[in-house]
mmCIF file of C-alpha atoms in Angstrom:
data_model
loop_
_atom_site.group_PDB
_atom_site.id
_atom_site.type_symbol
_atom_site.label_atom_id
_atom_site.label_comp_id
_atom_site.label_asym_id
_atom_site.label_seq_id
_atom_site.Cartn_x
_atom_site.Cartn_y
_atom_site.Cartn_z
ATOM 1 C CA ASP A 1 115.895 87.084 85.199
ATOM 2 C CA VAL A 2 119.010 86.607 87.235
ATOM 3 C CA VAL A 3 118.161 85.491 90.712
ATOM 4 C CA MET A 4 120.479 86.863 93.290
ATOM 5 C CA THR A 5 120.746 84.536 96.766
ATOM 6 C CA GLN A 6 122.223 85.995 99.930
ATOM 7 C CA SER A 7 122.930 83.795 103.051
ATOM 8 C CA PRO A 8 122.352 84.175 105.942
ATOM 9 C CA LEU A 9 119.347 86.169 105.941
ATOM 10 C CA SER A 10 120.242 87.003 109.678
ATOM 11 C CA LEU A 11 123.467 87.648 110.920
ATOM 12 C CA PRO A 12 124.050 88.480 114.733
ATOM 13 C CA VAL A 13 127.535 89.406 115.316
ATOM 14 C CA THR A 14 129.655 90.561 118.363
ATOM 15 C CA LEU A 15 131.432 93.850 118.197
ATOM 16 C CA GLY A 16 134.841 93.408 117.159
ATOM 17 C CA GLN A 17 134.658 89.872 115.566
ATOM 18 C CA PRO A 18 134.406 89.450 111.969
ATOM 19 C CA ALA A 19 131.249 88.709 109.729
ATOM 20 C CA SER A 20 130.597 87.438 106.308
ATOM 21 C CA ILE A 21 127.977 87.420 103.886
ATOM 22 C CA SER A 22 127.436 85.159 100.955
ATOM 23 C CA CYS A 23 126.037 86.112 97.360
ATOM 24 C CA ARG A 24 125.297 83.688 94.606
ATOM 25 C CA SER A 25 124.134 84.559 91.185
ATOM 26 C CA SER A 26 121.975 82.145 88.885
ATOM 27 C CA GLN A 27 124.061 83.205 85.933
ATOM 28 C CA SER A 28 127.837 84.224 85.326
ATOM 29 C CA LEU A 29 128.098 88.059 86.312
ATOM 30 C CA VAL A 30 130.965 88.444 83.656
ATOM 31 C CA HIS A 31 130.031 91.039 81.272
ATOM 32 C CA SER A 32 131.016 90.780 77.482
ATOM 33 C CA ASP A 33 132.901 93.909 78.492
ATOM 34 C CA GLY A 34 135.290 91.761 80.623
ATOM 35 C CA ASN A 35 133.991 93.309 84.051
ATOM 36 C CA THR A 36 132.018 91.557 86.577
ATOM 37 C CA TYR A 37 129.164 94.114 87.937
ATOM 38 C CA LEU A 38 128.586 92.673 91.441
ATOM 39 C CA HIS A 39 128.012 95.152 94.256
ATOM 40 C CA TRP A 40 127.415 95.400 97.748
ATOM 41 C CA PHE A 41 125.148 98.127 99.234
ATOM 42 C CA HIS A 42 124.476 99.214 102.935
ATOM 43 C CA GLN A 43 121.207 100.339 104.215
ATOM 44 C CA ARG A 44 121.179 101.590 107.941
ATOM 45 C CA PRO A 45 117.615 101.746 109.683
ATOM 46 C CA GLY A 46 115.559 104.643 108.063
ATOM 47 C CA GLN A 47 118.167 105.557 105.599
ATOM 48 C CA SER A 48 118.800 105.265 101.967
ATOM 49 C CA PRO A 49 120.896 102.416 100.762
ATOM 50 C CA ARG A 50 124.547 103.302 100.162
ATOM 51 C CA ARG A 51 127.255 101.494 97.879
ATOM 52 C CA LEU A 52 129.946 100.042 99.804
ATOM 53 C CA ILE A 53 131.780 97.901 96.954
ATOM 54 C CA TYR A 54 131.604 97.812 93.199
ATOM 55 C CA LYS A 55 132.764 95.269 90.773
ATOM 56 C CA VAL A 56 133.429 92.613 93.223
ATOM 57 C CA SER A 57 136.159 94.194 95.360
ATOM 58 C CA ASN A 58 136.112 97.994 94.854
ATOM 59 C CA ARG A 59 135.690 100.064 98.052
ATOM 60 C CA ASP A 60 133.646 103.373 97.387
ATOM 61 C CA SER A 61 135.174 106.701 98.686
ATOM 62 C CA GLY A 62 134.739 106.752 102.487
ATOM 63 C CA VAL A 63 134.134 102.821 102.919
ATOM 64 C CA PRO A 64 136.263 101.842 105.984
ATOM 65 C CA ASP A 65 139.028 99.213 104.790
ATOM 66 C CA ARG A 66 137.449 96.461 107.291
ATOM 67 C CA PHE A 67 135.009 95.964 104.498
ATOM 68 C CA SER A 68 135.893 93.611 101.582
ATOM 69 C CA GLY A 69 134.309 92.135 98.626
ATOM 70 C CA SER A 70 135.633 89.062 96.623
ATOM 71 C CA GLY A 71 134.363 86.481 94.512
ATOM 72 C CA SER A 72 134.106 85.510 90.736
ATOM 73 C CA GLY A 73 131.293 84.252 88.442
ATOM 74 C CA THR A 74 128.434 83.220 90.484
ATOM 75 C CA ASP A 75 129.985 83.491 93.718
ATOM 76 C CA PHE A 76 130.722 86.345 95.833
ATOM 77 C CA THR A 77 131.451 87.450 99.498
ATOM 78 C CA LEU A 78 131.456 90.429 101.665
ATOM 79 C CA LYS A 79 133.563 90.521 104.788
ATOM 80 C CA ILE A 80 133.934 92.812 107.669
ATOM 81 C CA SER A 81 137.044 92.070 109.445
ATOM 82 C CA ARG A 82 135.880 93.895 112.798
ATOM 83 C CA VAL A 83 132.391 94.689 113.296
ATOM 84 C CA GLU A 84 131.442 97.995 114.617
ATOM 85 C CA ALA A 85 128.397 99.646 115.859
ATOM 86 C CA GLU A 86 127.649 101.538 112.783
ATOM 87 C CA ASP A 87 127.762 98.454 110.558
ATOM 88 C CA VAL A 88 124.383 97.274 111.559
ATOM 89 C CA GLY A 89 121.618 97.338 108.875
ATOM 90 C CA ILE A 90 120.998 95.327 105.977
ATOM 91 C CA TYR A 91 123.257 94.315 103.361
ATOM 92 C CA TYR A 92 122.311 93.786 99.799
ATOM 93 C CA CYS A 93 124.031 92.209 96.813
ATOM 94 C CA MET A 94 122.823 93.512 93.189
ATOM 95 C CA GLN A 95 124.037 92.475 89.705
ATOM 96 C CA GLY A 96 124.633 95.122 87.185
ATOM 97 C CA THR A 97 125.288 93.024 84.374
ATOM 98 C CA HIS A 98 122.144 91.626 83.006
ATOM 99 C CA TRP A 99 118.837 93.469 82.679
ATOM 100 C CA PRO A 100 116.878 93.678 84.668
ATOM 101 C CA ARG A 101 119.067 94.541 87.374
ATOM 102 C CA THR A 102 118.203 92.468 90.522
ATOM 103 C CA PHE A 103 118.997 92.318 94.377
ATOM 104 C CA GLY A 104 119.562 89.871 96.705
ATOM 105 C CA GLN A 105 116.917 89.338 99.736
ATOM 106 C CA GLY A 106 118.994 91.287 102.099
ATOM 107 C CA THR A 107 121.138 90.216 105.144
ATOM 108 C CA LYS A 108 120.228 91.857 108.401
ATOM 109 C CA VAL A 109 123.216 92.374 110.559
ATOM 110 C CA GLU A 110 122.530 93.023 114.202
ATOM 111 C CA ILE A 111 124.972 93.380 117.562
ATOM 112 C CA LYS A 112 124.468 90.295 119.764
ATOM 113 C CA GLU B 1 128.751 116.773 96.115
ATOM 114 C CA VAL B 2 126.056 114.341 94.282
ATOM 115 C CA GLN B 3 122.720 115.600 95.514
ATOM 116 C CA LEU B 4 119.485 114.043 94.303
ATOM 117 C CA LEU B 5 116.029 115.230 95.537
ATOM 118 C CA GLU B 6 112.948 113.111 94.847
ATOM 119 C CA SER B 7 109.193 114.621 94.934
ATOM 120 C CA GLY B 8 105.826 113.811 93.792
ATOM 121 C CA GLY B 9 104.832 111.051 95.953
ATOM 122 C CA GLY B 10 101.800 110.660 97.956
ATOM 123 C CA LEU B 11 98.402 109.094 98.319
ATOM 124 C CA VAL B 12 96.420 107.762 95.199
ATOM 125 C CA GLN B 13 93.656 105.377 94.743
ATOM 126 C CA PRO B 14 93.988 102.134 92.602
ATOM 127 C CA GLY B 15 93.742 102.731 89.138
ATOM 128 C CA GLY B 16 95.204 106.224 89.476
ATOM 129 C CA SER B 17 98.101 108.270 88.222
ATOM 130 C CA LEU B 18 101.066 109.734 89.880
ATOM 131 C CA ARG B 19 104.359 111.676 88.618
ATOM 132 C CA LEU B 20 107.534 111.562 90.649
ATOM 133 C CA SER B 21 110.466 113.568 89.714
ATOM 134 C CA CYS B 22 114.167 113.668 91.018
ATOM 135 C CA THR B 23 116.246 116.815 90.742
ATOM 136 C CA ALA B 24 119.951 116.202 90.370
ATOM 137 C CA SER B 25 123.171 118.124 91.007
ATOM 138 C CA GLY B 26 126.949 117.673 91.583
ATOM 139 C CA PHE B 27 127.661 115.697 88.608
ATOM 140 C CA PRO B 28 127.476 115.582 84.651
ATOM 141 C CA PHE B 29 123.631 114.937 84.581
ATOM 142 C CA SER B 30 123.179 114.536 80.995
ATOM 143 C CA THR B 31 125.768 111.859 80.295
ATOM 144 C CA SER B 32 124.668 109.736 83.255
ATOM 145 C CA GLY B 33 122.160 106.820 83.702
ATOM 146 C CA MET B 34 119.712 107.227 86.002
ATOM 147 C CA ASN B 35 117.355 104.784 87.768
ATOM 148 C CA TRP B 36 114.150 104.363 90.059
ATOM 149 C CA VAL B 37 114.383 101.562 92.507
ATOM 150 C CA ARG B 38 111.594 100.946 94.847
ATOM 151 C CA GLN B 39 111.156 99.320 98.280
ATOM 152 C CA ALA B 40 108.102 98.239 99.869
ATOM 153 C CA PRO B 41 107.338 98.569 103.702
ATOM 154 C CA GLY B 42 109.608 96.193 105.181
ATOM 155 C CA LYS B 43 110.741 94.643 101.991
ATOM 156 C CA GLY B 44 113.818 94.570 99.956
ATOM 157 C CA LEU B 45 115.055 96.586 96.949
ATOM 158 C CA GLU B 46 113.336 96.240 93.506
ATOM 159 C CA TRP B 47 114.833 97.826 90.504
ATOM 160 C CA VAL B 48 112.187 99.688 88.569
ATOM 161 C CA SER B 49 113.629 101.364 85.568
ATOM 162 C CA VAL B 50 116.539 103.129 83.795
ATOM 163 C CA ILE B 51 117.222 105.704 81.495
ATOM 164 C CA GLY B 52 120.192 106.628 79.502
ATOM 165 C CA GLU B 53 120.770 109.257 76.877
ATOM 166 C CA THR B 54 118.830 107.372 74.181
ATOM 167 C CA TYR B 55 117.627 104.260 76.233
ATOM 168 C CA THR B 56 115.170 103.339 78.746
ATOM 169 C CA SER B 57 113.976 99.821 80.211
ATOM 170 C CA TYR B 58 111.693 98.803 82.556
ATOM 171 C CA ALA B 59 110.969 96.074 85.075
ATOM 172 C CA ASP B 60 108.362 93.691 83.829
ATOM 173 C CA SER B 61 106.042 94.451 86.823
ATOM 174 C CA VAL B 62 105.710 97.975 85.408
ATOM 175 C CA LYS B 63 105.946 97.981 82.103
ATOM 176 C CA GLY B 64 103.232 99.455 79.940
ATOM 177 C CA ARG B 65 102.217 101.518 83.029
ATOM 178 C CA PHE B 66 105.169 103.567 83.875
ATOM 179 C CA THR B 67 106.938 106.031 81.839
ATOM 180 C CA PHE B 68 110.603 107.176 82.510
ATOM 181 C CA SER B 69 111.706 110.426 80.998
ATOM 182 C CA ARG B 70 114.560 113.000 81.285
ATOM 183 C CA ASP B 71 115.004 116.993 81.107
ATOM 184 C CA ASN B 72 118.673 117.481 80.670
ATOM 185 C CA SER B 73 117.896 121.340 80.561
ATOM 186 C CA LYS B 74 116.611 121.177 84.245
ATOM 187 C CA ASN B 75 118.768 118.091 85.539
ATOM 188 C CA THR B 76 115.586 116.636 86.103
ATOM 189 C CA ILE B 77 114.150 112.981 85.624
ATOM 190 C CA HIS B 78 110.172 111.914 85.871
ATOM 191 C CA LEU B 79 108.690 108.944 86.440
ATOM 192 C CA GLU B 80 104.867 108.828 85.007
ATOM 193 C CA MET B 81 102.807 106.242 86.805
ATOM 194 C CA ASN B 82 99.375 105.015 85.340
ATOM 195 C CA SER B 83 97.011 102.364 86.398
ATOM 196 C CA LEU B 84 98.522 102.343 89.969
ATOM 197 C CA ARG B 85 98.151 99.105 91.999
ATOM 198 C CA ALA B 86 98.261 98.338 95.790
ATOM 199 C CA GLU B 87 101.393 96.282 95.201
ATOM 200 C CA ASP B 88 103.180 99.721 93.599
ATOM 201 C CA THR B 89 103.144 100.790 97.234
ATOM 202 C CA ALA B 90 106.742 101.530 97.962
ATOM 203 C CA LEU B 91 109.277 104.057 98.903
ATOM 204 C CA TYR B 92 110.669 105.172 95.328
ATOM 205 C CA TYR B 93 114.354 106.102 95.148
ATOM 206 C CA CYS B 94 116.178 107.969 92.532
ATOM 207 C CA VAL B 95 119.651 106.530 91.802
ATOM 208 C CA LYS B 96 122.367 107.762 89.920
ATOM 209 C CA GLY B 97 124.556 105.883 87.384
ATOM 210 C CA TRP B 98 124.517 102.706 85.550
ATOM 211 C CA GLN B 99 125.875 100.993 88.506
ATOM 212 C CA PHE B 100 124.020 102.834 91.206
ATOM 213 C CA ASP B 101 126.645 104.816 93.133
ATOM 214 C CA ALA B 102 124.411 107.447 94.650
ATOM 215 C CA TRP B 103 120.997 107.493 96.099
ATOM 216 C CA GLY B 104 118.233 109.852 97.006
ATOM 217 C CA ARG B 105 116.074 109.842 100.069
ATOM 218 C CA GLY B 106 113.204 108.731 98.484
ATOM 219 C CA THR B 107 109.402 109.547 97.947
ATOM 220 C CA MET B 108 106.797 107.626 99.252
ATOM 221 C CA VAL B 109 103.646 106.200 97.102
ATOM 222 C CA THR B 110 100.703 104.650 98.572
ATOM 223 C CA VAL B 111 98.296 103.110 96.641
ATOM 224 C CA SER B 112 95.186 102.583 98.529
ATOM 225 C CA SER B 113 91.382 103.310 98.506
#
């Protein structure tokens, strides 16, 4: 199975400051169709996860442009340019290239 | 608007069975892949199973015990869970699409004596 490793696992941030989460995969996530199926999800406390970013860098509808995704191969990053209070919660990366689908352990973002 | 509504969760004894369902609306259901993802209390996300038009796949942890099916006439998917174990205790989410683009609110399964 592809192991997804996130860091850090806990991220205290100051409102208005940037934040960055790393996600590394144990195998390349480049699919035979040429796409890289690496996605990011956000789970607010008590809520279901919501996809924020798909295929590395594409924001889902309604996702603020302060969120951005980048990376390639096995190394990916989610960045928040200026953290807002609503951004707290747990962020997960997930690979959709190989079976079984696998998630990172999650990164808990909280306000300092 | 995409809507996914799970049902069927509850308390069951170890070794017992349970059938989860998810009714979908707001998108072309019959051509969409659908997944179950679970989250044990206080833990992360674990993919459980996927179903396509003719394809199903399962996590090793549930293979041989869980069966995923779909009824396109009712826009519904089902997860038949047998030989349940304590470690199957989790919130089970119905998730739309091959790339997980929409999630339901989940239904809680508790396996305990």
